[in-house]
mmCIF file of C-alpha atoms in Angstrom:
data_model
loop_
_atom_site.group_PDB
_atom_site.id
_atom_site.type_symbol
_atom_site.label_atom_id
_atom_site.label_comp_id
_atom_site.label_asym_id
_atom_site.label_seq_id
_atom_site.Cartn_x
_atom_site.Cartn_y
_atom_site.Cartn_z
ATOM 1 C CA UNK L 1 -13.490 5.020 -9.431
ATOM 2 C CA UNK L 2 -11.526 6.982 -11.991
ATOM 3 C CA UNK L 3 -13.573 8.487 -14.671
ATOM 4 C CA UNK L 4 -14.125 7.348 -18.165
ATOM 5 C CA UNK L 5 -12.957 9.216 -20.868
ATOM 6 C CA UNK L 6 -14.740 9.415 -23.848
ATOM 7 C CA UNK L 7 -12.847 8.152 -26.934
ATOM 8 C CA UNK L 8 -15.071 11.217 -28.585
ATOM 9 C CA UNK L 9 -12.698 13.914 -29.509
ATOM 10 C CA UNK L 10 -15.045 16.653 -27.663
ATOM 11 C CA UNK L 11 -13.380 19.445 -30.108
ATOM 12 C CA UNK L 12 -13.926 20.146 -33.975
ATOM 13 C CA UNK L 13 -12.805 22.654 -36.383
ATOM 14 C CA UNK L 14 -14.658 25.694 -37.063
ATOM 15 C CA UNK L 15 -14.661 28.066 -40.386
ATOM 16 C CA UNK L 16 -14.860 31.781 -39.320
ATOM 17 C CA UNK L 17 -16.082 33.885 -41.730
ATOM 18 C CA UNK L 18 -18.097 37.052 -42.561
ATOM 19 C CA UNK L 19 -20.490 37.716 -44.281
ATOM 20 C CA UNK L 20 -21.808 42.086 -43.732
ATOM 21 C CA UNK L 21 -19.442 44.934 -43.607
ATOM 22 C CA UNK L 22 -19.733 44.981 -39.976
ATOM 23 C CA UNK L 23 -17.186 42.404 -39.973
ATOM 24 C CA UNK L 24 -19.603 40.352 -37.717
ATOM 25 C CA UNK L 25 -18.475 36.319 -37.321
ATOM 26 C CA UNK L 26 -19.944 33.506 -38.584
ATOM 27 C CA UNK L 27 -18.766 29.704 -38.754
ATOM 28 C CA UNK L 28 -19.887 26.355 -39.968
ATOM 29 C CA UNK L 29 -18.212 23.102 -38.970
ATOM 30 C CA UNK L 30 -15.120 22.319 -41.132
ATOM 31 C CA UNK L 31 -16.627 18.450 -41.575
ATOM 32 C CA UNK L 32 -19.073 19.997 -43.380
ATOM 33 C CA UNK L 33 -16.722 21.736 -45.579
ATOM 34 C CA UNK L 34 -15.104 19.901 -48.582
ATOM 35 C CA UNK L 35 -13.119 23.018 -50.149
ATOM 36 C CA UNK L 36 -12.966 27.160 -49.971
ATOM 37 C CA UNK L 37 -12.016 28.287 -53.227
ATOM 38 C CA UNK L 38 -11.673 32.469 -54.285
ATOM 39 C CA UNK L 39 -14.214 33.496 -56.458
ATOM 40 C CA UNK L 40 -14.625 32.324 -59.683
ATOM 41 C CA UNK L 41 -16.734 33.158 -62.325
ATOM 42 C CA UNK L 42 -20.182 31.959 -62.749
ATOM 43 C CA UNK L 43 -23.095 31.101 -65.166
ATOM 44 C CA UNK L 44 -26.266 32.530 -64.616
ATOM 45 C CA UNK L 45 -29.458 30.087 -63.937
ATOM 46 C CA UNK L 46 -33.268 30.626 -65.904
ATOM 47 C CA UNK L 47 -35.801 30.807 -63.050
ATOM 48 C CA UNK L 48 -33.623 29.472 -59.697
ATOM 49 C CA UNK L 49 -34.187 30.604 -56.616
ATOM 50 C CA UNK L 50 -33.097 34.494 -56.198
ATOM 51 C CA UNK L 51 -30.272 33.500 -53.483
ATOM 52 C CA UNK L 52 -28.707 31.079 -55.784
ATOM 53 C CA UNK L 53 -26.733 33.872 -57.865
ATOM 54 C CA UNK L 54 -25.123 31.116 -60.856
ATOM 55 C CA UNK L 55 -23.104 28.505 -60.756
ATOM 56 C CA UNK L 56 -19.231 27.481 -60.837
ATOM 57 C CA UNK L 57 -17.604 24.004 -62.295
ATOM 58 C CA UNK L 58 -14.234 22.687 -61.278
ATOM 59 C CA UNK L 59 -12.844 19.493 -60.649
ATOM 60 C CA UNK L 60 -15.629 18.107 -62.983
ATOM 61 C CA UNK L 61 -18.564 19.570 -60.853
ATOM 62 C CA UNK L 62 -20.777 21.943 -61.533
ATOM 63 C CA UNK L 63 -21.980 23.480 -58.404
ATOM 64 C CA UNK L 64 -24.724 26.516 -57.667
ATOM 65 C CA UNK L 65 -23.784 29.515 -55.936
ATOM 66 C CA UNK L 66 -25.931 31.007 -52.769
ATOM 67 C CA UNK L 67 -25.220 34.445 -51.597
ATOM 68 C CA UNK L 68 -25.185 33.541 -47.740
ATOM 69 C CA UNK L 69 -25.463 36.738 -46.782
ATOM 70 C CA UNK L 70 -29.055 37.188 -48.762
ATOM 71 C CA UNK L 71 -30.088 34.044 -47.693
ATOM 72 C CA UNK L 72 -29.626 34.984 -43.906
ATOM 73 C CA UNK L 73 -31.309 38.187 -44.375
ATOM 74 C CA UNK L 74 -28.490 40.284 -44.740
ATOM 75 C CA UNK L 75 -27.978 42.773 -47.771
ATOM 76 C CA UNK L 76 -26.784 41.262 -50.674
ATOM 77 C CA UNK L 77 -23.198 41.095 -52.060
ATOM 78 C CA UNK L 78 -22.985 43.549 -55.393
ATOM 79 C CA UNK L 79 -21.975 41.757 -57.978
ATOM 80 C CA UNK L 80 -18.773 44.323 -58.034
ATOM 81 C CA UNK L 81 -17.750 42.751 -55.171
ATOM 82 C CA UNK L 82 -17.999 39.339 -56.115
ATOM 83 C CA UNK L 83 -14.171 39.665 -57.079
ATOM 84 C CA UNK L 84 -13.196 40.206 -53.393
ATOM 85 C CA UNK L 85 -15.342 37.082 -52.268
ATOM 86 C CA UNK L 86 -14.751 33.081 -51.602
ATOM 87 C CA UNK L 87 -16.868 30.003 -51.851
ATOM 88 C CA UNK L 88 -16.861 27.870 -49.143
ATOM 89 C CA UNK L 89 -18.307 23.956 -50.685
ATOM 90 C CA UNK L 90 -20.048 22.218 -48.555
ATOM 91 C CA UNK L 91 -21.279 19.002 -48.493
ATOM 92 C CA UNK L 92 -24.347 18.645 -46.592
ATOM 93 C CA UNK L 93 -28.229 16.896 -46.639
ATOM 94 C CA UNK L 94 -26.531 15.038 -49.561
ATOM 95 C CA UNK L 95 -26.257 18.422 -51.707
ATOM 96 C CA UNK L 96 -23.323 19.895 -52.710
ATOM 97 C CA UNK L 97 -23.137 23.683 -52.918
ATOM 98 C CA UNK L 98 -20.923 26.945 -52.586
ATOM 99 C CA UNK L 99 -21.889 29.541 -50.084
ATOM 100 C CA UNK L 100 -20.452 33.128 -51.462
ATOM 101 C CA UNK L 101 -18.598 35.054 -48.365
ATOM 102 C CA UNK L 102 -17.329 38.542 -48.014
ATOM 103 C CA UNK L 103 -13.758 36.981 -46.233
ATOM 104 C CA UNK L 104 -12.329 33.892 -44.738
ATOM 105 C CA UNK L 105 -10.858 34.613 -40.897
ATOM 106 C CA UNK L 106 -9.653 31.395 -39.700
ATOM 107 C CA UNK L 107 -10.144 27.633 -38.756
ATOM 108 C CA UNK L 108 -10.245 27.333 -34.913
ATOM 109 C CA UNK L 109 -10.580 24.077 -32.564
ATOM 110 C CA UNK L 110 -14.103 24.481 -30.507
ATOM 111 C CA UNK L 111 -14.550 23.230 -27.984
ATOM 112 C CA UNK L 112 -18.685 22.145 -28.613
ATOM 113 C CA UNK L 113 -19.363 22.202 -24.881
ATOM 114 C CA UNK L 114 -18.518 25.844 -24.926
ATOM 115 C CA UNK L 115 -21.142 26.725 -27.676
ATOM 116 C CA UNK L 116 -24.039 28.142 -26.061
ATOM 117 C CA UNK L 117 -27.527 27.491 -27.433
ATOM 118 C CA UNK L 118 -29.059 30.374 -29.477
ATOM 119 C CA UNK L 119 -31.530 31.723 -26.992
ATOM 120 C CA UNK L 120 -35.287 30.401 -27.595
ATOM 121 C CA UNK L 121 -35.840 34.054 -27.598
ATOM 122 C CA UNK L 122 -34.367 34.051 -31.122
ATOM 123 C CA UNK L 123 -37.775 32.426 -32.607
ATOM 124 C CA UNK L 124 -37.996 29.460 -35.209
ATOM 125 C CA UNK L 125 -36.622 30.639 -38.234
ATOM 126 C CA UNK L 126 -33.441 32.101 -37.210
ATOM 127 C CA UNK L 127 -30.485 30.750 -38.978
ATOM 128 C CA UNK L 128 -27.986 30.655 -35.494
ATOM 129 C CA UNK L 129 -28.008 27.404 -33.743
ATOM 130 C CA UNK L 130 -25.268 28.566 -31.243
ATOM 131 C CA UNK L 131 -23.213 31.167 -29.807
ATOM 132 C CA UNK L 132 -19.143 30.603 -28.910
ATOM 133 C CA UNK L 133 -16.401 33.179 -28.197
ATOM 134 C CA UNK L 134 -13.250 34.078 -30.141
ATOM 135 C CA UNK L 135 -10.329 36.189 -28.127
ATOM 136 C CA UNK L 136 -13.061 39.168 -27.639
ATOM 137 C CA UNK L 137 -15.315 38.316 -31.073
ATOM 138 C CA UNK L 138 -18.979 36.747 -30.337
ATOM 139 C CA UNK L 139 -19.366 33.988 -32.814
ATOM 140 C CA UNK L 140 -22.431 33.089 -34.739
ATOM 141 C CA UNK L 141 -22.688 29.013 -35.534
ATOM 142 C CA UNK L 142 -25.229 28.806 -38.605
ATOM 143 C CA UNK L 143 -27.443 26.603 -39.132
ATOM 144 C CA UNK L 144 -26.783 25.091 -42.678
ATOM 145 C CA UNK L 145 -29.775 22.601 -42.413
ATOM 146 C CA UNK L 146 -32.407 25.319 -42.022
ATOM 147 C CA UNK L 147 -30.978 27.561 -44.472
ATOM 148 C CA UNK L 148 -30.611 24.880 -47.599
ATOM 149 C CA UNK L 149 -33.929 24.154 -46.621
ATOM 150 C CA UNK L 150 -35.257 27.502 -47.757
ATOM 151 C CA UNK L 151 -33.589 26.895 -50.946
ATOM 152 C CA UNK L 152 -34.121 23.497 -51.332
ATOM 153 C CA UNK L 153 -37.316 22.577 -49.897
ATOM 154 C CA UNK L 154 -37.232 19.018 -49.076
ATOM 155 C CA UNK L 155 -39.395 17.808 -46.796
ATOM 156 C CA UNK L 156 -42.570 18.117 -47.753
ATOM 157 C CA UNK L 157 -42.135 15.615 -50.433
ATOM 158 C CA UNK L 158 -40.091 13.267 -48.425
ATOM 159 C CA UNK L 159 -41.677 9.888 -48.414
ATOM 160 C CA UNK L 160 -42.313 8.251 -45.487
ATOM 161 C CA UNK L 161 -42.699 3.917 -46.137
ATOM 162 C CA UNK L 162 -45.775 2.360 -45.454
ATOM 163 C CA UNK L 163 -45.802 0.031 -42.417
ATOM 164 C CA UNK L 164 -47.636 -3.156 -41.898
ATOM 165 C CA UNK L 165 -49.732 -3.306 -38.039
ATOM 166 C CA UNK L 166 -46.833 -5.346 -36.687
ATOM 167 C CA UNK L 167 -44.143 -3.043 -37.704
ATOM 168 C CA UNK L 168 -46.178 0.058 -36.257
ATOM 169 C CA UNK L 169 -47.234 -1.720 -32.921
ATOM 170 C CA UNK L 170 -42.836 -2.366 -32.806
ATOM 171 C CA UNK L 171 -42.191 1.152 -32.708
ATOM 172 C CA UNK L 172 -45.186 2.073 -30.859
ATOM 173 C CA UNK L 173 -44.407 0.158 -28.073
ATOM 174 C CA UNK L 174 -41.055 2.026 -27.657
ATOM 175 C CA UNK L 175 -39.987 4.927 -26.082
ATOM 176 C CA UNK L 176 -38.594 7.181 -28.450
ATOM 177 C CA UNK L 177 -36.102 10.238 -28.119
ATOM 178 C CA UNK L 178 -35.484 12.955 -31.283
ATOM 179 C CA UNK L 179 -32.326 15.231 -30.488
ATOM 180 C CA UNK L 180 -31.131 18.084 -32.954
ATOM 181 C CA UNK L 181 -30.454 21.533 -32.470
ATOM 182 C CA UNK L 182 -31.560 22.746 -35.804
ATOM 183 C CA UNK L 183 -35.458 23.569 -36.052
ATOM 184 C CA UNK L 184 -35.774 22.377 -39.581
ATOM 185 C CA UNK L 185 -34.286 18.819 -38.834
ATOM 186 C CA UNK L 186 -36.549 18.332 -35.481
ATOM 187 C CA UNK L 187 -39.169 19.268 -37.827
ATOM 188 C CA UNK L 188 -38.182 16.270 -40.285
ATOM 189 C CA UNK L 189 -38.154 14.176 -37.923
ATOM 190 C CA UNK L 190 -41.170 14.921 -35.922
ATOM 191 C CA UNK L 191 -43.097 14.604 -39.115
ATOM 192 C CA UNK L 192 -41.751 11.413 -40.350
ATOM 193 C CA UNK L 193 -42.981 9.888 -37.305
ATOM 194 C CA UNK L 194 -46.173 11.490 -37.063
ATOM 195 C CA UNK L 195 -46.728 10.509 -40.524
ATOM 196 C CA UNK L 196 -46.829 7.030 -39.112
ATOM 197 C CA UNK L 197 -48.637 7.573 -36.070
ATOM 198 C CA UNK L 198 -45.499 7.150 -33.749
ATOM 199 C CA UNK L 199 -44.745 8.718 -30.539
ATOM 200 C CA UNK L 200 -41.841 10.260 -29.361
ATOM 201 C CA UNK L 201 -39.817 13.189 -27.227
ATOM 202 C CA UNK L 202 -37.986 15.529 -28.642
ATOM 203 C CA UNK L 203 -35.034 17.819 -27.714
ATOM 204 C CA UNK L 204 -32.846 20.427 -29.042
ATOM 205 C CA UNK L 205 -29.297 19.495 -27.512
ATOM 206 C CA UNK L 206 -27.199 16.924 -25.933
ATOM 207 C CA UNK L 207 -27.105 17.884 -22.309
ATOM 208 C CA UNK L 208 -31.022 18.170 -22.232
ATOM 209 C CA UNK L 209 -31.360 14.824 -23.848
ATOM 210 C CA UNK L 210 -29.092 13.059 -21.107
ATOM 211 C CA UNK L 211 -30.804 14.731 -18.598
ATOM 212 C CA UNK L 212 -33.971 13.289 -19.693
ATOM 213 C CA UNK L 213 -33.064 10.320 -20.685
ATOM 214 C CA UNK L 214 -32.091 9.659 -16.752
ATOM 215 C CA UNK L 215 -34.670 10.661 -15.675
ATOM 216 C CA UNK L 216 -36.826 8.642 -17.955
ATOM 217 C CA UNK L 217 -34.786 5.677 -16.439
ATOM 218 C CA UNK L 218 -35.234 6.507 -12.704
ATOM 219 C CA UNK L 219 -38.910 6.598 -13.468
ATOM 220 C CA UNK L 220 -38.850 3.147 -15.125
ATOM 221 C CA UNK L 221 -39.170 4.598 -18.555
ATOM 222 C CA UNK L 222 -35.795 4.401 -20.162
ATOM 223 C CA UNK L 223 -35.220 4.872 -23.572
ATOM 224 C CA UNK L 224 -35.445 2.520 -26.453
ATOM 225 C CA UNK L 225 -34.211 4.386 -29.735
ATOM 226 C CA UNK L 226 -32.567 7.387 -29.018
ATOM 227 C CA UNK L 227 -31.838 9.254 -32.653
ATOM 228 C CA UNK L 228 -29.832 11.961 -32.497
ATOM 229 C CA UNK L 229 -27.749 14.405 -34.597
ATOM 230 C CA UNK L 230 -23.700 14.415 -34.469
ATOM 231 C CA UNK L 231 -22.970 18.304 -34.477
ATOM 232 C CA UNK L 232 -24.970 19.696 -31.630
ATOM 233 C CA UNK L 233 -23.644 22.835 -28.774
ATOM 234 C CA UNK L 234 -22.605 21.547 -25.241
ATOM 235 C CA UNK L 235 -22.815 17.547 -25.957
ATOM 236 C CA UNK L 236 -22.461 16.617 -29.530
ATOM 237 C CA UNK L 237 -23.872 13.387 -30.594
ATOM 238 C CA UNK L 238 -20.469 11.271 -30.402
ATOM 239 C CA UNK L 239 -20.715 12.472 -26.584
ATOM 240 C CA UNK L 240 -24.071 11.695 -25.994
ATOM 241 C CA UNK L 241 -23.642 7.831 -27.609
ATOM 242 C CA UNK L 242 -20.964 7.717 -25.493
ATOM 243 C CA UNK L 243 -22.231 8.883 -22.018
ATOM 244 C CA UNK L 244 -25.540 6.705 -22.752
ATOM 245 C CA UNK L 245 -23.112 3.522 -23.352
ATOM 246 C CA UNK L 246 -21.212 3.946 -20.483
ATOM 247 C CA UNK L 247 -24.307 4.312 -18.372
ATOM 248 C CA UNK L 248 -25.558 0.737 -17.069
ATOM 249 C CA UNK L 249 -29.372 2.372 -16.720
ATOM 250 C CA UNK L 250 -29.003 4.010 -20.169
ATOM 251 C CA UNK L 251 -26.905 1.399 -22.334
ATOM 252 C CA UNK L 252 -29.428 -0.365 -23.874
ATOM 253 C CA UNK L 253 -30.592 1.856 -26.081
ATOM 254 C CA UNK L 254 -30.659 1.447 -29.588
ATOM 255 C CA UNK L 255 -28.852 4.889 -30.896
ATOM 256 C CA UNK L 256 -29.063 5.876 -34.233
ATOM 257 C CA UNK L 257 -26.831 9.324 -35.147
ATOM 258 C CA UNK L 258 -28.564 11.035 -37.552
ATOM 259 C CA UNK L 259 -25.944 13.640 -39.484
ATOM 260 C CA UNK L 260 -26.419 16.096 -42.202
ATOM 261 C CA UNK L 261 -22.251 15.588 -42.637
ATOM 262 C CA UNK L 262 -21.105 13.430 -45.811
ATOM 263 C CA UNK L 263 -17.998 11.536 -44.661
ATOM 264 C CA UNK L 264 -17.329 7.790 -44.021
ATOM 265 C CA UNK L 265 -15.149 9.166 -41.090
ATOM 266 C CA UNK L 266 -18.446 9.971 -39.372
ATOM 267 C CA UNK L 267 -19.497 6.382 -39.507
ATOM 268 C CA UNK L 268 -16.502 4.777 -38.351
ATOM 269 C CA UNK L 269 -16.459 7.663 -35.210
ATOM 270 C CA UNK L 270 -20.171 6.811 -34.498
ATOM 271 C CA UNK L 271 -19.506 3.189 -33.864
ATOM 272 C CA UNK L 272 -15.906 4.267 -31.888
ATOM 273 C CA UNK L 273 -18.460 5.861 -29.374
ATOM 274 C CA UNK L 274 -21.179 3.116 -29.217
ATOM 275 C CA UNK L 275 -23.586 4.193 -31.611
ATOM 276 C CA UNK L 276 -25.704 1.330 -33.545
ATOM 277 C CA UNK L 277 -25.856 3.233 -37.087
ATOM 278 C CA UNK L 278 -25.037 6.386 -38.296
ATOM 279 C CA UNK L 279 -27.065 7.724 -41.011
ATOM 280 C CA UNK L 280 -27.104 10.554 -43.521
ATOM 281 C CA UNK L 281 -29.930 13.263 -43.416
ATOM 282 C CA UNK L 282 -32.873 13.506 -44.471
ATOM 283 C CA UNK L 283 -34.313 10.062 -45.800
ATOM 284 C CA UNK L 284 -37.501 8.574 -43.822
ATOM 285 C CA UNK L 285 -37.729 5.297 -45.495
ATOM 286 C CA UNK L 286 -34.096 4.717 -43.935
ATOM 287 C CA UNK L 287 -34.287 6.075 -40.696
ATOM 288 C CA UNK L 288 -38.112 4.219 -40.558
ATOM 289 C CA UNK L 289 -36.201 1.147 -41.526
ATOM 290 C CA UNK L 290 -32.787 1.899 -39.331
ATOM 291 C CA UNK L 291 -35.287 2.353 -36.195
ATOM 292 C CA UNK L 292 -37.067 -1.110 -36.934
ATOM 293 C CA UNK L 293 -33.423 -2.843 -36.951
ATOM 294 C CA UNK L 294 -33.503 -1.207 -33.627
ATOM 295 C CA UNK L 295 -36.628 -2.340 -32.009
ATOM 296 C CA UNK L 296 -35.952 -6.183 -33.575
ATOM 297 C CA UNK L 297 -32.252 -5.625 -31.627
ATOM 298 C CA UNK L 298 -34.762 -4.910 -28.427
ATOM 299 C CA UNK L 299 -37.050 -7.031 -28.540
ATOM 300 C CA UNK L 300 -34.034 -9.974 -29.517
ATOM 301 C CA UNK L 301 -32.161 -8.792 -26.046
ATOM 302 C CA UNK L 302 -35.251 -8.699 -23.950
ATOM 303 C CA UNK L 303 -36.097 -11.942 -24.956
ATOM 304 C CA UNK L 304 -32.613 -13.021 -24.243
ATOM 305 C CA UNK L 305 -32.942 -11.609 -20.787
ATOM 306 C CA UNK L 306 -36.153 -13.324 -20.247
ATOM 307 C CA UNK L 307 -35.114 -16.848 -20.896
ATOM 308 C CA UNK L 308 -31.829 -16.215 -18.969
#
């Protein structure tokens, strides 16, 4: 039988940059990018946090500033250099902010199977989710999630909704699978559910998630709700919807991509590839909500199956 090919497109663009005077490479996704503009100048900010160096306006926004290369733990940019620099706006965990560079390289197409996962080794709070290759350049995919979050702390006061017994014993009787390769957003995740007293697995990439998501099923434990994020190294999310979809002891799961990108284009690729919903990052009231639409879906179909 000939092979299936995903309608996924398996590559994205990737923003090179740098950010020390090594010259060493960096990149972000370029759907996570909503303009690069040369530096401009900016207004200072009372009391903010000491990565966010001001703020610039244009095109009717104002927008802060962070010096990426302080807020990675590099040394900071001088403000004599600021002349040389760029802002790269992003759009991302519904904030809107410019990241100050030393120099834009290039956009390349990357392949995300060929990003290697940073290396456990690495600990928790370092800011590389991945590792590709440029002609003989080693490439350093941030993590934008985890660093905004050091800036922006948002978690902690996320609200989690209060559910009645029914809705609880729903998810509870589900088997539940987390995937992201950022730290920060497993951690959202993870305690959104725990909040609730919900179980669950959780994974840091694509591949892994597949893996144990057959193996789940060959034990007679498939998956119910598998929420996952879009941009991930070796099997993004629109891969992974698609591979579970296409699998006949994987398809029914309910699959909710879970994306820190802002773009209607996301939404319309999620359901291409099979997923249920697509949602922005971080709100637990509607991924609590988007996971109960699942387990009603589930529990609809299985009792469809039973009285066929």
């Amino acid at each position: 039988m000939a092979k299936t090919i995903s309608k996924a497109n398996q590559s994205q663009g990737m923003l090179m940059f740098t950010l020390n005077m090594q010259k060493q490479l960096f990149a972000i996704g370029t759907l996570k990018v909503r303009e690069i503009i040369p530096y401009m100048p900016m207004t200072q900010i009372p009391y903010s946090h000491h990565n966010v160096v001001g703020t610039v306006t244009f095109r009717d926004m104002t927008v802060p500033v962070i010096d990426m290369a302080a807020a990675i733990g590099f040394r900071r940019i001088d403000p004599s250099e600021y002349k040389d620099c760029y802002l790269i706006v992003t759009d991302c965990l519904r904030t809107v902010v410019a990241f100050m560079v030393r120099s834009i390289e290039k956009i390349i197409e990357c392949n995300w199977r060929s990003i290697e996962a940073a290396p456990a080794t690495t600990g928790k709070n370092v800011f590389v989710t991945g590792i590709t290759h440029f002609e003989e350049h080693i490439v350093q995919l941030l993590d934008v999630e985890l660093l905004l979050s050091k800036i922006y702390p948002q978690y902690e006061s996320t609200k989690v909704p209060m559910l009645t017994d029914v809705e609880r014993e729903r998810l509870k009787a589900l088997n539940i699978m987390l995937v992201d390769d950022s730290s920060i957003a497993r951690k959202q995740l993870a305690d959104a559910l725990d909040r609730i007293n919900i179980g669950y697995q959780v994974c840091n990439n694509g591949a892994e998630a597949l893996e144990m998501m057959r193996e789940a099923a060959s034990q007679g434990k498939a998956i119910d709700l598998l929420v996952s994020d879009i941009e991930m190294p070796g099997l993004d999310g629109y891969e992974l919807a698609f591979e579970v979809q296409s699998a006949n002891e994987l398809h029914h799961a309910y699959i909710i991509l879970h994306t820190s990108l802002s773009s209607e284009i996301c939404v319309d690729r999620a359901h291409q590839v099979g997923a249920n919903e697509a949602l922005e990052k971080f709100n637990a009231t509607e991924l609590i909500e988007a996971m109960l639409r699942g387990a009603k879906k589930i529990e609809s179909s299985q009792l469809s199956e039973a009285v066929a």
